[in-house]
PDB file of C-alpha atoms in Angstrom:
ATOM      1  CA  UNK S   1      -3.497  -2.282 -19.894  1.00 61.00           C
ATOM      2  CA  UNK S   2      -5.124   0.537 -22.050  1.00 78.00           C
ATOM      3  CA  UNK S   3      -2.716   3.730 -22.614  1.00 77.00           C
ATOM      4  CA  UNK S   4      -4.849   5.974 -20.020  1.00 68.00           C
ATOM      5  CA  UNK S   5      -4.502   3.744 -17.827  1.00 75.00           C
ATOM      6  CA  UNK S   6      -0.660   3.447 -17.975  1.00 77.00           C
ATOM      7  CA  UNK S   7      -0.182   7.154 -18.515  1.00 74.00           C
ATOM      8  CA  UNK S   8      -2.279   7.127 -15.174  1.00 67.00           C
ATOM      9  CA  UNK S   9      -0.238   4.734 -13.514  1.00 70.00           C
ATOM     10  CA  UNK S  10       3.375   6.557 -14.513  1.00 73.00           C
ATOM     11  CA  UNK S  11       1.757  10.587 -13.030  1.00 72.00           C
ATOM     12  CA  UNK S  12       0.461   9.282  -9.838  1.00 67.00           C
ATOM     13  CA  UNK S  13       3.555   7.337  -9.062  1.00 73.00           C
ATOM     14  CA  UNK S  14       5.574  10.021  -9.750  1.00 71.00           C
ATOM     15  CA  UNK S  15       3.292  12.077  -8.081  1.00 61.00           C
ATOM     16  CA  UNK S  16       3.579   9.902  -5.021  1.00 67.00           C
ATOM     17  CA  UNK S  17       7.339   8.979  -5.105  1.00 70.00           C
ATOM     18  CA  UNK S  18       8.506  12.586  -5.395  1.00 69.00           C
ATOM     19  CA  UNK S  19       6.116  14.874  -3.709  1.00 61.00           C
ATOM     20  CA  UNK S  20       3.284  12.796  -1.154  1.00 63.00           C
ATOM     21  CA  UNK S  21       5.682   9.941   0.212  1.00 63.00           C
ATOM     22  CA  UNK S  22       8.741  11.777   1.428  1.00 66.00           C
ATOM     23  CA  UNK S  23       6.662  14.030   2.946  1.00 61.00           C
ATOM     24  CA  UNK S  24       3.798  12.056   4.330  1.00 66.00           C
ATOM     25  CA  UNK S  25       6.839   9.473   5.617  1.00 60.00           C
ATOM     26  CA  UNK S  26       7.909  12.296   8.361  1.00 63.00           C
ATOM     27  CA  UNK S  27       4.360  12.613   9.603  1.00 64.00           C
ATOM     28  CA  UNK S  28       4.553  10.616  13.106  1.00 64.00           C
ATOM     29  CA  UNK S  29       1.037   8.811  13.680  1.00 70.00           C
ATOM     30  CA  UNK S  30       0.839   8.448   9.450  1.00 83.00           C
ATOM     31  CA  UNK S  31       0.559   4.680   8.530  1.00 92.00           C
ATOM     32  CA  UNK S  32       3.591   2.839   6.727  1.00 95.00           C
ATOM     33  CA  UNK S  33       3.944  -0.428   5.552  1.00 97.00           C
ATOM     34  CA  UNK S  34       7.904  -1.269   5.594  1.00 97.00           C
ATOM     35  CA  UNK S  35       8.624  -4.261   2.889  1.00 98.00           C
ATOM     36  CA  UNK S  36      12.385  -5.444   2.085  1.00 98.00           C
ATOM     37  CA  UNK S  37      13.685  -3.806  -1.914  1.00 97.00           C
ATOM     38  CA  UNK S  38      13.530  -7.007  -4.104  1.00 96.00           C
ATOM     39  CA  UNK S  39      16.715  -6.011  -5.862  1.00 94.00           C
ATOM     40  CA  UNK S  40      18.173  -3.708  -2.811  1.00 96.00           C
ATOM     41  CA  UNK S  41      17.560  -5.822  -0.360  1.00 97.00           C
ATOM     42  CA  UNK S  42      16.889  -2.198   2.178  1.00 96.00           C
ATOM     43  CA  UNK S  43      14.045  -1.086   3.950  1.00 97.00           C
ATOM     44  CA  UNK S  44      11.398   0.347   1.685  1.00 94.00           C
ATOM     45  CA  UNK S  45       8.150   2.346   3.511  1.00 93.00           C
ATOM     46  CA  UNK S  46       5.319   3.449   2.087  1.00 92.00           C
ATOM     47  CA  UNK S  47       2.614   5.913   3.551  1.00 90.00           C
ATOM     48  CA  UNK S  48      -0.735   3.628   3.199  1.00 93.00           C
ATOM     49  CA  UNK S  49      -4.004   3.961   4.655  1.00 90.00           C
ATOM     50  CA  UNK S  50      -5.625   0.916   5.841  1.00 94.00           C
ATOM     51  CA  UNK S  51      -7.324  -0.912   8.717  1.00 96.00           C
ATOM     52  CA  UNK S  52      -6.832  -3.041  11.571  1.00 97.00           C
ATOM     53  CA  UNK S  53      -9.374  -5.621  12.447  1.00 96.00           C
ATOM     54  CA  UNK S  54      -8.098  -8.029  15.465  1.00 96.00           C
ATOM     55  CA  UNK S  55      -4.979  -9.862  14.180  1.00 97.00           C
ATOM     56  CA  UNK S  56      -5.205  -8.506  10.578  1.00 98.00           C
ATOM     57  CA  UNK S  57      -4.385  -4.995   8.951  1.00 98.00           C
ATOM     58  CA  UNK S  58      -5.928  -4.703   5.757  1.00 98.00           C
ATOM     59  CA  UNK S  59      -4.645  -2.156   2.606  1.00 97.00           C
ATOM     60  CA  UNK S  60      -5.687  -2.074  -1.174  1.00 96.00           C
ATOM     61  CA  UNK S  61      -3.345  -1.144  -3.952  1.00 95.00           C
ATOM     62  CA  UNK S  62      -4.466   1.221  -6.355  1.00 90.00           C
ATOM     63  CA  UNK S  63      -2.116  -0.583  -9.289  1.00 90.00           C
ATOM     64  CA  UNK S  64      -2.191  -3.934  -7.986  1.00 93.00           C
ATOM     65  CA  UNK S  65       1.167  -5.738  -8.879  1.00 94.00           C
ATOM     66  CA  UNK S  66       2.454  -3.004 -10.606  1.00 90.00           C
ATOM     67  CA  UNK S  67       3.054  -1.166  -7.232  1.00 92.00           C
ATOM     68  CA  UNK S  68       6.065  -1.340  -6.242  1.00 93.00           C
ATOM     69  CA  UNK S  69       5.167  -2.474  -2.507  1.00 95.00           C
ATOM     70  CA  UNK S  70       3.166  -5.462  -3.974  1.00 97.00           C
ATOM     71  CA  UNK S  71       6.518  -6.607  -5.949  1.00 97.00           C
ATOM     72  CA  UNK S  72       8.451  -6.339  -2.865  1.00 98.00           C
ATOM     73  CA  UNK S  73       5.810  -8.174  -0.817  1.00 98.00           C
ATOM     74  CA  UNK S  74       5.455 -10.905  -3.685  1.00 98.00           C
ATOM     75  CA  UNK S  75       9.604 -11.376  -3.565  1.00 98.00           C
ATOM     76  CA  UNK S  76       9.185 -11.087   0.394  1.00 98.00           C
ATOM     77  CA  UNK S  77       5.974 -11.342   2.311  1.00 98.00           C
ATOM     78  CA  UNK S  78       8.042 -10.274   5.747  1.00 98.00           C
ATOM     79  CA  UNK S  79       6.862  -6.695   6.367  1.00 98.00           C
ATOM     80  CA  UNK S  80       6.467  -4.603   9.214  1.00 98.00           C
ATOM     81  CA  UNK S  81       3.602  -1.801   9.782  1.00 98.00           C
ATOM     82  CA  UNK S  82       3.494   0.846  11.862  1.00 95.00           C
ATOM     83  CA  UNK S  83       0.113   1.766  13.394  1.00 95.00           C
ATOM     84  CA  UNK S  84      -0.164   4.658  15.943  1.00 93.00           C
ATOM     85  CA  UNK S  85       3.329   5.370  15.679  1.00 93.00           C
ATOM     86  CA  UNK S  86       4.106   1.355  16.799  1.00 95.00           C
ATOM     87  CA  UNK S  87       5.583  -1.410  14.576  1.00 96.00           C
ATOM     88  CA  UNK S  88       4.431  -4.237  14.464  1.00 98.00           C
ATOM     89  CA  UNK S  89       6.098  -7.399  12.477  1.00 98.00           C
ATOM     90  CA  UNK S  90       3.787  -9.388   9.651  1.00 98.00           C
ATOM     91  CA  UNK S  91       3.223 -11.209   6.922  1.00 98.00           C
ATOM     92  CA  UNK S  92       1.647  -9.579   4.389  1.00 98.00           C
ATOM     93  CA  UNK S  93      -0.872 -11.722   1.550  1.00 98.00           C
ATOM     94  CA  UNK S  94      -2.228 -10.441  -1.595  1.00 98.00           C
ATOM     95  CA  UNK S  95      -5.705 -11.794  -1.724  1.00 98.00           C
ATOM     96  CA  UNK S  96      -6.702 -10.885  -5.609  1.00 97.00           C
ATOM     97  CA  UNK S  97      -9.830 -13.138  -5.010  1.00 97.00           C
ATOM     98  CA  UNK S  98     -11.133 -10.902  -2.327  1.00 97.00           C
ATOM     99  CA  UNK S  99     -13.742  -7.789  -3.831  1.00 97.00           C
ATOM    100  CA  UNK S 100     -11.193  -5.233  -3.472  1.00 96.00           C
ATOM    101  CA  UNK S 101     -13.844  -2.317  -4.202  1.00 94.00           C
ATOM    102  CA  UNK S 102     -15.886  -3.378  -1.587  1.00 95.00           C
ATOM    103  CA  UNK S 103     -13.002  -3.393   1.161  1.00 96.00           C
ATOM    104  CA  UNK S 104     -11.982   0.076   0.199  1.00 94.00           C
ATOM    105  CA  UNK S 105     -15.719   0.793   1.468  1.00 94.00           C
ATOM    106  CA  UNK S 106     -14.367  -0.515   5.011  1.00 94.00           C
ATOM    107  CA  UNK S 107     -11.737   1.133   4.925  1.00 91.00           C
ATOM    108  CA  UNK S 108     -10.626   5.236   6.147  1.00 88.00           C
ATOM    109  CA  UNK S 109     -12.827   7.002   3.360  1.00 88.00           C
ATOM    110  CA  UNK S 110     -10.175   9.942   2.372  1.00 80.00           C
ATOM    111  CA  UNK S 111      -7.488   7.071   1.372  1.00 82.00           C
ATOM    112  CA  UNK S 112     -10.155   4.991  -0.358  1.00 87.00           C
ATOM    113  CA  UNK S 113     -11.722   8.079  -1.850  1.00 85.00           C
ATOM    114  CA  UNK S 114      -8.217   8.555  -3.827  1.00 82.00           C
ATOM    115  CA  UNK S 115      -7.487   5.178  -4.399  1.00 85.00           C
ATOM    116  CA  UNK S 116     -10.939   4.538  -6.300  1.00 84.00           C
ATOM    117  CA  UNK S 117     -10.458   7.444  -7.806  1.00 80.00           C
ATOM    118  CA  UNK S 118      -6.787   7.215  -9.008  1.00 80.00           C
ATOM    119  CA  UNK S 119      -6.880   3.143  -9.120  1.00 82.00           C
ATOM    120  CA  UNK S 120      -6.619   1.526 -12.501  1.00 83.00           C
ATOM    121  CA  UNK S 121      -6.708  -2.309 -11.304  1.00 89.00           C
ATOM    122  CA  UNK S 122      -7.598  -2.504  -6.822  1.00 95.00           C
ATOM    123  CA  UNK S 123      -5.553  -5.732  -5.220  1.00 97.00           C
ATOM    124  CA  UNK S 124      -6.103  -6.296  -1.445  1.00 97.00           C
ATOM    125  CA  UNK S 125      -3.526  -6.954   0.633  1.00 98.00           C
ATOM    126  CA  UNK S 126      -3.955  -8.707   4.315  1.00 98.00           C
ATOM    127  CA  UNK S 127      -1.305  -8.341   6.357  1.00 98.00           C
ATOM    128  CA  UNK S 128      -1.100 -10.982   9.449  1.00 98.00           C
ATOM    129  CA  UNK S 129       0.099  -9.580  12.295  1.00 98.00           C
ATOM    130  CA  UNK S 130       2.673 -10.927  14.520  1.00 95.00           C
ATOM    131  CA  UNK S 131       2.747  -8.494  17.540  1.00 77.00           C
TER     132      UNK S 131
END
């Protein structure tokens, strides 16, 4: 990882963790993906912006397996993501074979706008979907 690229990494989490999630989080038909803290072992959601297609909801990480959500999801692929204001129960898969720059293209365009443009290394994520 080059040093833009980490300096990069450490603004827009911070940026995301301290100002954008907590207050995205309240907003009631915003999209959250709920994984299970590695170390905590609690309840961890995270605003994301994604699509469902049938059985499937599909996201992209910006910083691949450095975000945190991917770690959790790699310790724990149980998740649960709420859609419309419902939750619905899944397993979630990071697929780093799939082109993750052209999913973002099927994707909502304002959350793949800033992931493309704040991204240093895309990961797709599927997440099965139970209910």
């Amino acid at each position: 990882m080059t040093r833009h690229s980490d300096l990069k990494h450490r603004m827009v989490t911070r940026f995301q963790r301290y100002v954008a999630n907590p207050v995205t989080r309240r907003l009631p038909l915003q999209t959250l993906l709920e994984t299970t803290g590695r170390v905590s072992g609690l309840p961890r959601r995270t605003p994301v912006g994604g699509r469902r297609t049938g059985e499937s909801f599909w996201i992209v990480s910006e910083f691949g397996t450095r975000s945190q959500y991917v770690r959790n999801i790699l310790a724990d692929p149980a998740v649960r993501v709420r859609i419309g204001g419902r939750w619905h129960h899944g397993t979630a898969h990071p697929l780093p074979e799939d082109d993750a720059a052209a999913r973002l293209r099927r994707l909502p365009r304002f959350n793949s706008a800033a992931v493309r443009a704040f991204g240093t290394d895309l990961l797709t994520v599927r997440v099965d979907l139970a209910d």
